[in-house]
Amino acid sequence: NNYTLEAGEDATLTVTRTEQTYDPAGVELTYNGTLQTLVDVSGYAETPEITYSVEYTPNVGEVETLTANSGKNAGRYVVTLTVAETTNYEGTSATVTVVIEQVKLKATANSGTVKYGEANPEFSAEITGWAEADVENYELNADYRFETNRETTSPVGGEYYIRVVIEANNDNNYTLEAGEDATLTVTRAEQTYVPDEVTLEYNGTEQ
């Protein structure tokens, strides 16, 4: 009865940036000889600019500082992500630890043959389990030797083994294990005795 209501000027509604809610997690990785992504960042909104500081601790060697979200060699990676703000989201940061596990290789002795009375031959082994990228040209830093229960005078027909014994595992990406024993077969040797000729005179007895 006493007032009349009119609309005033429009007010401003300000939309501020919200926090990123994505929490990146490390992934479980095994060495494969190629670069692999360490942290999945696909969950961040609006594809922000991300910078990386990575502390890499190898299984063998010195700690390194890297700047990419990827790693090739086995070891422990502590990845610190700095996520830039976007139009609608605040900047943020996160630290994620990722381990690239070593691969197990197996050294299996090859079977062999030796003649009775001869020294043992030079033994060999086949190493299996390589990552596909390393089959042709990887230099493994590990040592092993062979042992056998066969001696020079061991007879034909015995059961003799060739065994791989691991002496050192100093490789960053692989660990070497011994495979099953192989068989060492002893074969008959050739007779090497050549009888001498003798000259005898008759003496009336058997000679």
GROMACS .gro file of N, CA and C in nm, residues 15 21 25 36 40 71 79-82 93-94 103 108-109 135 160 174 177 193 203:
model
   63
   15VAL      N    1   3.274  -1.641  -1.102
   15VAL     CA    2   3.309  -1.783  -1.094
   15VAL      C    3   3.460  -1.794  -1.074
   21THR      N    4   4.061  -3.227  -0.864
   21THR     CA    5   4.027  -3.337  -0.773
   21THR      C    6   4.094  -3.468  -0.811
   25ALA      N    7   4.817  -4.163  -0.971
   25ALA     CA    8   4.879  -4.276  -0.903
   25ALA      C    9   4.984  -4.338  -0.994
   36GLN      N   10   5.875  -4.603  -2.098
   36GLN     CA   11   5.739  -4.625  -2.052
   36GLN      C   12   5.692  -4.503  -1.972
   40ASP      N   13   5.011  -4.179  -1.484
   40ASP     CA   14   4.894  -4.152  -1.568
   40ASP      C   15   4.835  -4.016  -1.528
   71GLY      N   16   6.036  -4.341  -1.822
   71GLY     CA   17   6.159  -4.407  -1.779
   71GLY      C   18   6.179  -4.534  -1.857
   79VAL      N   19   5.840  -3.913  -0.883
   79VAL     CA   20   5.797  -3.815  -0.982
   79VAL      C   21   5.719  -3.704  -0.912
   80THR      N   22   5.769  -3.580  -0.921
   80THR     CA   23   5.697  -3.463  -0.869
   80THR      C   24   5.636  -3.388  -0.987
   81LEU      N   25   5.504  -3.377  -0.986
   81LEU     CA   26   5.431  -3.309  -1.092
   81LEU      C   27   5.390  -3.170  -1.046
   82THR      N   28   5.415  -3.070  -1.126
   82THR     CA   29   5.365  -2.935  -1.102
   82THR      C   30   5.264  -2.905  -1.212
   93SER      N   31   5.000  -2.971  -0.727
   93SER     CA   32   5.120  -3.053  -0.741
   93SER      C   33   5.095  -3.187  -0.675
   94ALA      N   34   5.178  -3.284  -0.711
   94ALA     CA   35   5.166  -3.418  -0.654
   94ALA      C   36   5.301  -3.488  -0.667
  103VAL      N   37   6.373  -5.777  -1.474
  103VAL     CA   38   6.327  -5.899  -1.540
  103VAL      C   39   6.420  -6.014  -1.500
  108THR      N   40   7.059  -7.169  -1.866
  108THR     CA   41   7.046  -7.315  -1.864
  108THR      C   42   7.161  -7.377  -1.942
  109ALA      N   43   7.233  -7.467  -1.879
  109ALA     CA   44   7.348  -7.532  -1.943
  109ALA      C   45   7.302  -7.616  -2.060
  135VAL      N   46   6.697  -5.854  -2.727
  135VAL     CA   47   6.738  -5.988  -2.771
  135VAL      C   48   6.870  -5.986  -2.847
  160TYR      N   49   7.614  -8.795  -1.513
  160TYR     CA   50   7.695  -8.677  -1.492
  160TYR      C   51   7.618  -8.552  -1.535
  174TYR      N   52   6.824  -5.664  -1.527
  174TYR     CA   53   6.798  -5.808  -1.524
  174TYR      C   54   6.863  -5.871  -1.401
  177GLU      N   55   6.924  -6.613  -1.306
  177GLU     CA   56   6.906  -6.732  -1.224
  177GLU      C   57   6.955  -6.854  -1.302
  193TYR      N   58   9.673  -9.813  -2.757
  193TYR     CA   59   9.792  -9.898  -2.741
  193TYR      C   60   9.827  -9.966  -2.872
  203ASN      N   61  11.303 -12.176  -2.791
  203ASN     CA   62  11.364 -12.231  -2.670
  203ASN      C   63  11.291 -12.355  -2.621
   0.00000   0.00000   0.00000
